XYZ file of C-alpha atoms in Angstrom:
461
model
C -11.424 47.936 -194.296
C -14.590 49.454 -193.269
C -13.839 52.016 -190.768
C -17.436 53.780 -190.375
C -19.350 53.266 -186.733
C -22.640 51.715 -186.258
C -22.834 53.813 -183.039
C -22.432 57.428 -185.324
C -24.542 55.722 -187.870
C -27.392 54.763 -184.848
C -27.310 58.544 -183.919
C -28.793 59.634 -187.785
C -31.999 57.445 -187.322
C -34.456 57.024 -184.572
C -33.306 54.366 -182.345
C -36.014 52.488 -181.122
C -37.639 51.964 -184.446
C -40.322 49.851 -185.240
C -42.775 50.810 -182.489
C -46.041 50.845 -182.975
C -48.665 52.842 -180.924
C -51.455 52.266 -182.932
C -53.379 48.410 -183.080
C -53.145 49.043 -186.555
C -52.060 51.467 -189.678
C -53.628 53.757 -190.407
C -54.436 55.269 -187.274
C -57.504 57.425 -186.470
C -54.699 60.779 -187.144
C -53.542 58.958 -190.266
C -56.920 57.980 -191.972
C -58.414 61.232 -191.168
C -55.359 63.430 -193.130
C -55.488 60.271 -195.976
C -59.650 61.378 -196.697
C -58.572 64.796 -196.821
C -56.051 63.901 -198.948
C -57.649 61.562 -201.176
C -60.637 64.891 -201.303
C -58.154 67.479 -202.528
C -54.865 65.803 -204.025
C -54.792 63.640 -207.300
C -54.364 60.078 -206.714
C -52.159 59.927 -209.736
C -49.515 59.894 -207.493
C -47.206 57.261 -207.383
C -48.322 55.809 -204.067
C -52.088 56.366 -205.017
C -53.333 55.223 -201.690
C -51.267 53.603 -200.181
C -52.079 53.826 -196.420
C -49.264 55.704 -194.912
C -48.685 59.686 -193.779
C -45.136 60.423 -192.971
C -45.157 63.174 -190.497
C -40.999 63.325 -189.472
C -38.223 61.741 -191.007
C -34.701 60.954 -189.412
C -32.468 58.931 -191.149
C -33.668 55.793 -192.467
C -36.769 55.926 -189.921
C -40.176 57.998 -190.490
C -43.098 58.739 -187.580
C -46.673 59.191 -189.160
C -49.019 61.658 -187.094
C -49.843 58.714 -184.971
C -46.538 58.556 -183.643
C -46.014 54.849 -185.046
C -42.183 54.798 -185.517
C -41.198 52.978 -188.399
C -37.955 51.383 -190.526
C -38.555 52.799 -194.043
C -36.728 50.471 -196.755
C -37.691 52.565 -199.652
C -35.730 55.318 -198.731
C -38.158 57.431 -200.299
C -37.491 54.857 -203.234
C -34.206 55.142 -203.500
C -33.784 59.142 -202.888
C -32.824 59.521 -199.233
C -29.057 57.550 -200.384
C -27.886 59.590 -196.878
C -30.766 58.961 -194.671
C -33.818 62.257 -194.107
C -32.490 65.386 -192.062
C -28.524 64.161 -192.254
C -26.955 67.115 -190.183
C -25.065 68.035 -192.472
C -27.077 68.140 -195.083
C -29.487 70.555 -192.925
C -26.505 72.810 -191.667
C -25.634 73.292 -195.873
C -29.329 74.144 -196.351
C -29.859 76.979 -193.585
C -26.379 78.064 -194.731
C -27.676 78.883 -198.153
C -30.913 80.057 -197.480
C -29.510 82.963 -195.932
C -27.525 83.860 -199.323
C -29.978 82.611 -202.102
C -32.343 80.012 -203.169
C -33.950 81.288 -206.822
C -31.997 82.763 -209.511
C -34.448 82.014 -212.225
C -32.763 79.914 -215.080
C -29.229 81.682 -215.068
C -26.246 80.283 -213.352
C -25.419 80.707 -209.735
C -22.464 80.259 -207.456
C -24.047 76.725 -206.493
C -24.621 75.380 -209.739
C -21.279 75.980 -211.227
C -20.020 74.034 -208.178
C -22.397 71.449 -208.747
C -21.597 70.940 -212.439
C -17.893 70.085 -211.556
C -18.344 68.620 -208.801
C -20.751 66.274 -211.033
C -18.315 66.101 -213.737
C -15.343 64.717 -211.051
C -17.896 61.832 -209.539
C -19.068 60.278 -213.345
C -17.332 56.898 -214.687
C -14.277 56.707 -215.763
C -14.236 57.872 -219.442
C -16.918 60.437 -218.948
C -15.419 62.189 -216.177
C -13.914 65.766 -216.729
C -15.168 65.333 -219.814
C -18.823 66.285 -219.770
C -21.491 68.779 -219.228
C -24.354 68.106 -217.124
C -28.239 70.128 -217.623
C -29.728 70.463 -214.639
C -33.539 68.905 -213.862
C -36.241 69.024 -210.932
C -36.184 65.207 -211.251
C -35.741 61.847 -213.574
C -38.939 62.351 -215.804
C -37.216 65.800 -216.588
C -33.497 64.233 -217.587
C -34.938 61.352 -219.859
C -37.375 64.001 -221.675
C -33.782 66.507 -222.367
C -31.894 63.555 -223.386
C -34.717 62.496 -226.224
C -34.472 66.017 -227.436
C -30.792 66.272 -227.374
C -30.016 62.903 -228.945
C -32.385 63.869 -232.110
C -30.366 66.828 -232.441
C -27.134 65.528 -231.779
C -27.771 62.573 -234.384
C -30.105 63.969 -236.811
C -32.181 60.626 -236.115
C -35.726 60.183 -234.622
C -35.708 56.341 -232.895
C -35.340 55.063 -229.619
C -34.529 51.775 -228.304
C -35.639 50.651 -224.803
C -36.260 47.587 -222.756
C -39.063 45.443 -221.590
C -39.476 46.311 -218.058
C -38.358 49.390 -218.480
C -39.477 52.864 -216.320
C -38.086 56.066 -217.367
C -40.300 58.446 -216.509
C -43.982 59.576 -217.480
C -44.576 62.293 -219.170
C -44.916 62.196 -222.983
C -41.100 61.323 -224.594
C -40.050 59.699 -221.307
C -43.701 57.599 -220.801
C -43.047 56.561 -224.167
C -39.669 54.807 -222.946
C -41.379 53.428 -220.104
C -43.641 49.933 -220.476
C -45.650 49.738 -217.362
C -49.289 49.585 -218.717
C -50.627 51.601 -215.523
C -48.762 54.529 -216.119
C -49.604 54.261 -220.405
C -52.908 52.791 -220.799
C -55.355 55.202 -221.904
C -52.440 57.754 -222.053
C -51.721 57.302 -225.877
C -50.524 57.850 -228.304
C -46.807 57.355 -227.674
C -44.488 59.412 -229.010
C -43.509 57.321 -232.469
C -40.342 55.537 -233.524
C -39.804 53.583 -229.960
C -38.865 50.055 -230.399
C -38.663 47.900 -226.746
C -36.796 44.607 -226.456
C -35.991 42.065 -223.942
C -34.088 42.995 -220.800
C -31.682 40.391 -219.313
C -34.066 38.933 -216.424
C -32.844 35.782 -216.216
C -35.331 34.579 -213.699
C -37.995 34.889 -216.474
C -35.863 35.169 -219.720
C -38.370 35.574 -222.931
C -36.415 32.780 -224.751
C -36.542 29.912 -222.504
C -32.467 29.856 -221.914
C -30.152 29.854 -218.860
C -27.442 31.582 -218.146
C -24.725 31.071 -219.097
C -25.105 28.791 -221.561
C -27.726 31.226 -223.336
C -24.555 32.984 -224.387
C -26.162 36.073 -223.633
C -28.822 35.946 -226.409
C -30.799 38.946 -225.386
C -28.250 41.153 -225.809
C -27.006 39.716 -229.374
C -30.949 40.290 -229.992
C -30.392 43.759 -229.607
C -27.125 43.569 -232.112
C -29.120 41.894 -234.411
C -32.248 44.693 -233.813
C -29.915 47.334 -234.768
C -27.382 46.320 -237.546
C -29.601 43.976 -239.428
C -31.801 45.149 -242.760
C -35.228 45.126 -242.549
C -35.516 45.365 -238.730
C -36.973 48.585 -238.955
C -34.422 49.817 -236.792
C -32.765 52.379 -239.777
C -32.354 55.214 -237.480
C -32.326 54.821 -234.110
C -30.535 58.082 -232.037
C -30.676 56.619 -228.301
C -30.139 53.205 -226.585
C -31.945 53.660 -223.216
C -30.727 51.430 -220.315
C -31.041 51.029 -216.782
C -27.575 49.101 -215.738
C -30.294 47.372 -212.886
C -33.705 47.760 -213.764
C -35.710 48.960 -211.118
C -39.620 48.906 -211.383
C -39.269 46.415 -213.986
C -38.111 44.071 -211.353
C -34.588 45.188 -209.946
C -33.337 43.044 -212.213
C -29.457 42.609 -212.139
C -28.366 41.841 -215.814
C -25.487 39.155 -216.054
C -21.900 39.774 -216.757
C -21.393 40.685 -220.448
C -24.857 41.806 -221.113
C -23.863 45.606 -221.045
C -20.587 45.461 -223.283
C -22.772 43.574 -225.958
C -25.427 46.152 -225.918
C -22.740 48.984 -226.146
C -21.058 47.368 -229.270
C -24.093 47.020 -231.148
C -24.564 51.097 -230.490
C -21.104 51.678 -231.744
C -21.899 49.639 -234.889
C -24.873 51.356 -235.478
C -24.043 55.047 -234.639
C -26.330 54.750 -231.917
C -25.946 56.850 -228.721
C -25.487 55.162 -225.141
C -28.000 56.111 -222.123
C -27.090 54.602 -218.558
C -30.498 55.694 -216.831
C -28.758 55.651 -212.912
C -32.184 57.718 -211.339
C -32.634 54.960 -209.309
C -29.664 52.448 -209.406
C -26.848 55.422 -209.128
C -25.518 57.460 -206.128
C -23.975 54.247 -204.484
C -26.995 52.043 -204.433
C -25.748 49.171 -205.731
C -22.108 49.371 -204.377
C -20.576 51.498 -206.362
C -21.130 55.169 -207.356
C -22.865 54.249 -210.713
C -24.125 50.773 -211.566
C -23.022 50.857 -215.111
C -19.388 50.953 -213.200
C -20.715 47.236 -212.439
C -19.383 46.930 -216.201
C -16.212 48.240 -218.838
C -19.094 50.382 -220.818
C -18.546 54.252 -221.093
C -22.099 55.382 -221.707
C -22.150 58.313 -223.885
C -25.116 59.888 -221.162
C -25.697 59.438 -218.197
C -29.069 60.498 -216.507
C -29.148 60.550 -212.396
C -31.658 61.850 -209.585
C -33.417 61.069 -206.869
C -30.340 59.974 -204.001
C -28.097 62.831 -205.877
C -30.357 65.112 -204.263
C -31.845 63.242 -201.250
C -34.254 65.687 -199.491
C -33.994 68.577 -201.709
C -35.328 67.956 -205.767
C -32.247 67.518 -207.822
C -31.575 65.721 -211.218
C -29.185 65.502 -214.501
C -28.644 64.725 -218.022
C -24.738 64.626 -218.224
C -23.288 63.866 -221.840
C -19.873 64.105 -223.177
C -18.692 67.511 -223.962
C -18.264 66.847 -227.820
C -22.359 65.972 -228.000
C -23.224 68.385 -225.738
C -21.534 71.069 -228.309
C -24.014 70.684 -230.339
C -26.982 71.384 -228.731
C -27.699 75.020 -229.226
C -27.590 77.930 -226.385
C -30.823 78.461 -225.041
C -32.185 75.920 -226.498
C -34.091 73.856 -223.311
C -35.587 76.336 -220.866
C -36.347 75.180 -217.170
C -37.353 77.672 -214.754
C -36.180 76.116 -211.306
C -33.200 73.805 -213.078
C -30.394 74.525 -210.632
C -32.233 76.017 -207.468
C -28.866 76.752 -204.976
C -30.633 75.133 -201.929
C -31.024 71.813 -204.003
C -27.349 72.515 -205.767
C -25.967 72.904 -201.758
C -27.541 69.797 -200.927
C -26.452 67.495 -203.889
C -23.152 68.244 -203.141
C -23.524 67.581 -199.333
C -24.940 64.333 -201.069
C -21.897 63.578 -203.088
C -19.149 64.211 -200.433
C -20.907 62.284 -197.650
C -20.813 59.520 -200.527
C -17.369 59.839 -201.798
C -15.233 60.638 -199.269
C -12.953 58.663 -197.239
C -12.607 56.467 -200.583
C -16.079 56.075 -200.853
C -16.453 53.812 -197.392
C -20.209 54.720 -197.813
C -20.415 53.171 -200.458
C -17.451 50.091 -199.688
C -20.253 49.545 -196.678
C -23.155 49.530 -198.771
C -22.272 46.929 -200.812
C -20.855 44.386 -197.770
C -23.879 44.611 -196.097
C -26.053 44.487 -198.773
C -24.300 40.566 -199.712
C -24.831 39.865 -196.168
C -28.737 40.657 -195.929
C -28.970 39.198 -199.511
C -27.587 36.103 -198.312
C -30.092 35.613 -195.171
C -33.114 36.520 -197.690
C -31.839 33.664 -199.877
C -31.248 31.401 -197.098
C -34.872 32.531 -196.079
C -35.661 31.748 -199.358
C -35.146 27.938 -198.784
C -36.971 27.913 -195.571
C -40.360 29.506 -197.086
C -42.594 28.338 -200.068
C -43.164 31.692 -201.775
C -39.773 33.640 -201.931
C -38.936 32.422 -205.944
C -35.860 34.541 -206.324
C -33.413 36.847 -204.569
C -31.219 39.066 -206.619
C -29.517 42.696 -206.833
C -26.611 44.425 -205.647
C -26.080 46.452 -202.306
C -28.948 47.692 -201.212
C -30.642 47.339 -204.406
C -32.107 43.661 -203.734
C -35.553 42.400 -205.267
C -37.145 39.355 -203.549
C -39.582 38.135 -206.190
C -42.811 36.367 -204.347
C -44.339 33.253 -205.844
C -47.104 31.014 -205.982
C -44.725 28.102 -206.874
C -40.979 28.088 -206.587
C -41.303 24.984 -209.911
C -43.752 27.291 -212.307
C -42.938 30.911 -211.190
C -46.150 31.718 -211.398
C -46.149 35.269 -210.000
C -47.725 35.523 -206.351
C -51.647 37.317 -206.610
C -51.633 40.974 -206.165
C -54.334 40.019 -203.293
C -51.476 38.458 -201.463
C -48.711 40.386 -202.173
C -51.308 43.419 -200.381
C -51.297 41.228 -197.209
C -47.170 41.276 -197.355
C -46.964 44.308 -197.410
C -49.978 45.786 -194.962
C -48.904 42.812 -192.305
C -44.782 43.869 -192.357
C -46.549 48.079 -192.337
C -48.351 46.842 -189.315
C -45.489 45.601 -187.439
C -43.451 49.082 -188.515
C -41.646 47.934 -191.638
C -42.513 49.598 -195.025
C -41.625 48.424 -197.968
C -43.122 48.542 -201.418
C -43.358 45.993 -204.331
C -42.387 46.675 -207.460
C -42.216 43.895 -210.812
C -44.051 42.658 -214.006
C -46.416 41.489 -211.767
C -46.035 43.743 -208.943
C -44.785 40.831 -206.794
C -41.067 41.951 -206.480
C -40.517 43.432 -202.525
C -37.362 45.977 -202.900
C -35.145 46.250 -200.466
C -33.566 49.870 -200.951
C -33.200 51.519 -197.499
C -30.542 54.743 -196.865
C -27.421 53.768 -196.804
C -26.739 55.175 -193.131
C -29.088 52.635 -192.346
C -27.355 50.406 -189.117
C -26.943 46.813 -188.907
C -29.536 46.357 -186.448
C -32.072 47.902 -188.273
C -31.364 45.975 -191.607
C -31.599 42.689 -189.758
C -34.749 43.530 -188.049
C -36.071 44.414 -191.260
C -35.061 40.882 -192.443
C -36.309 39.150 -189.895
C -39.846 40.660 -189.977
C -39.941 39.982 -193.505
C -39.441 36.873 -193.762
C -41.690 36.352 -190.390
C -44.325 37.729 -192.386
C -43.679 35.594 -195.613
C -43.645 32.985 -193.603
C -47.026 33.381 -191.961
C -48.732 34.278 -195.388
C-alpha cells in the first residue's frame, strides 16, 4: 500500500503551477537572455533553441525570469528523479561543502560510500558483486565501457540498436543512430553493427506481436552466431531495456532474455544502458529488472545524480579485474558534493521499500490510461506506450498509415502546451514522440493537469 502524502509531496513543488504572466513565451526577460545566449553559447546544445530560460527550480516546477510558473515533464529529461532543490538533497550539499568538494582523481570519503552504496541498489545478480567507475555523465560511462569491453574480451565490435542514443562523443556517437547528432560528424569509430529494436508500433518486418514470435530479437541470435554475418568478434551488446530518444519504446516480454542468450552463445558481453530509463523511472529501480536478464554492465546517470553531475559504468567484479590500475583517468570522476547527493538520490528512492518508486509506477498506469483513452477521442495520438513515468505518446497524421505527424506541427504542440505553462519535449524517429517523464515527487494534481492540457492542445491542433 502506498503510504506517501500528496500534501508532503505538494510542499516540494510550487503550488500554483502553471501560471502564466506573460501573453506569451518567451517573454521580453526571456528573449533578451536567449540573444545573449544564442551570441556567446554554442547552440550544439541539446535544446539548441528551444525558447525557454529556467531561472528557479522547485520540485517538478521551474519559473523563467519572467516569472511564468510552469509544470516541467522532462524533469530535466529524466535527471531531476527527486524533483530540483529536494531539502534534503540541499541540506547533504551545504553539509559537504563545508568538508570537501575536489580531491582530484583519488578516492574520498564520499566516493567509497557511493561505490557500495551503488553496488547494494544494482539487480539482482550484479549486486555486491561489482565495481562501479565513476563519470561526469552518460556520454562518459558508454565511452569507459567501449574501452573496457575491448580489453576485457580481446575483441573490437559492437552491437547496437536502431533507435538507439548513447551518447555523442566519438565511441559513444558511434553507438548512437540519430543522424543530427552524426551527420557530418564522421567517421564512426569502425566495427559497429546496428539492428532492429523491438518497436512494435513500427516493427521493420511487418509482424505483430505476439505472433511475430519475437523475430527481432532471434535476428540478433542469428546476427551473432551465424557464419558469414560479419559479426566474428563482437565484445559489447549495447541496450537500452526502454529506448528513450529512439522513441521510449517499451520492448515486449521475452525480447531481453533472447538478446541475452545470443550474447552468452557468442561470448559477447551484456550492456543495460539505464542513463535514462534507471533510477525508478519506469517503476522499478532499473528497467532491465522489467526482465530475468543479469546484464554483465550496467551504465546509469542523469536521476542517480539529480541536480548535482553524477554517472557510472558498473561491471561485475571478475571483468572489472582485468582492466588495469590507472588505466582511465578522469579528473572530476567522483566530486564529494555530487557523491553526497547521489546517495541522497538513492535513499529518497529506496527507502521505505522503495514506495517512491511502488508510486511511480501506479500513477504512471493511471495517466497512461487517460492518454490512451484520450487517444480514442483525438485523430492524431497513434500510440501510447511506456512504463511509469516513462510514457511516449507518438503523434500522427493518420491513426490507419502511421504516417509520422510533420515536424511543423509537432512545433505547434509543443509551443501551444509551453504557452499555457506545460513543457514537454518530443523525442522519436521522427521527432513526433511527446515524453512524459516528470520527477517522481511530482503530485497527482499536477500530473492530471498536465494531461488534461495535453490532450486540450492535441485536440485543438
Amino acid at each position: 500500500m502506498i503510504m506517501i502524502s500528496e500534501q508532503e509531496l505538494a510542499k516540494l513543488s510550487y503550488p500554483d503551477a502553471p501560471k502564466m504572466v506573460t501573453d506569451k513565451v518567451p517573454g521580453p526577460k526571456t528573449q533578451k537572455l536567449l540573444e545573449d545566449s544564442s551570441e556567446y553559447e554554442s547552440m550544439a546544445r541539446g535544446a539548441g533553441r528551444f525558447p525557454c530560460v529556467y531561472d528557479e527550480g522547485l520540485g517538478s516546477t521551474v519559473k523563467d525570469p519572467d516569472g511564468n510558473l510552469f509544470i516541467d515533464i522532462t524533469a530535466g529529461v529524466a535527471v531531476n528523479s527527486v524533483g530540483r532543490r529536494h531539502p534534503r538533497v540541499v541540506k547533504a550539499i551545504e553539509e559537504q561543502l563545508t568538508k570537501l568538494m575536489h580531491a582530484t582523481d583519488m578516492t574520498n570519503t564520499r566516493r567509497i560510500q557511493l561505490a557500495a552504496k551503488v553496488s547494494g541498489v544494482m539487480p539482482q545478480g550484479l549486486r555486491g558483486n561489482c565495481v562501479s567507475y565513476f563519470t561526469q555523465g552518460g556520454s562518459g560511462a558508454l565511452e569507459t565501457a567501449i574501452k573496457f569491453a575491448r580489453r576485457i574480451t580481446g575483441r573490437t565490435q559492437f552491437v547496437a540498436f536502431h533507435g538507439a542514443y548513447h551518447g555523442v562523443w566519438c565511441g559513444s556517437g558511434s553507438l548512437t543512430t540519430g543522424a543530427q547528432y552524426r551527420l557530418g560528424y564522421g567517421p564512426s569509430i569502425p566495427g559497429v553493427i546496428h539492428v532492429p529494436y523491438a518497436y512494435c508500433y513500427r516493427c521493420c518486418f511487418n509482424m505483430e506481436y505476439p505472433s511475430c514470435d519475437l523475430q527481432c530479437a532471434k535476428y540478433v541470435d542469428y546476427v551473432l552466431n551465424t557464419p558469414y554475418t560479419a559479426a566474428e568478434d563482437v565484445a559489447l551488446l549495447v541496450v537500452e531495456p526502454q529506448q528513450g530518444e529512439g522513441g521510449y519504446v517499451p520492448p515486449p516480454p521475452g525480447y531481453l532474455e533472447i538478446l541475452k542468450e545470443a550474447c552468452d552463445k557468442h561470448g559477447a558481453l551484456f550492456l543495460a544502458d539505464e542513463v535514462q530509463a534507471g533510477t525508478g523511472r519506469t517503476g522499478k529501480m532499473w528497467s532491465i529488472e522489467h526482465s530475468s536478464v543479469v546484464p554483465d554492465m550496467l551504465t546509469w546517470g542523469k536521476g542517480m545524480g539529480g541536480d548535482m553531475p553524477m554517472a557510472g559504468l558498473t561491471l561485475r567484479k571478475d571483468l572489472a579485474a582485468k582492466i588495469t590500475d590507472g588505466s582511465q583517468p578522469n579528473t572530476f570522476a567522483g566530486n564529494a558534493v555530487s557523491a553526497v547527493a547521489c546517495m541522497t538520490n538513492i535513499d529518497i528512492l529506496t527507502e521505505n521499500d522503495s514506495e517512491l518508486i511502488q508510486r511511480t509506477a501506479q500513477v504512471g498506469e493511471e495517466i497512461k490510461a487517460r492518454l490512451q483513452q484520450g487517444a480514442h477521442e483525438t485523430r492524431i495520438i497513434g500510440d501510447v506506450r511506456g512504463r511509469g513515468f516513462m510514457i511516449g505518446i507518438e503523434l500522427v497524421k493518420d491513426k490507419e498509415s502511421r504516417e509520422p505527424l510533420d515536424p511543423d506541427t509537432i512545433g505547434k504542440v509543443v509551443f501551444g502546451l509551453l504557452n499555457r505553462g506545460i513543457i514537454m519535449v518530443p523525442c522519436g524517429r521522427y521527432g513526433n514522440v511527446l515524453r512524459f517523464m516528470p520527477p517522481l515527487t511530482i503530485t497527482r494534481e499536477h500530473c492530471e493537469k498536465a494531461t488534461e492540457i495535453l490532450l486540450e492542445v492535441v485536440a485543438e491542433i
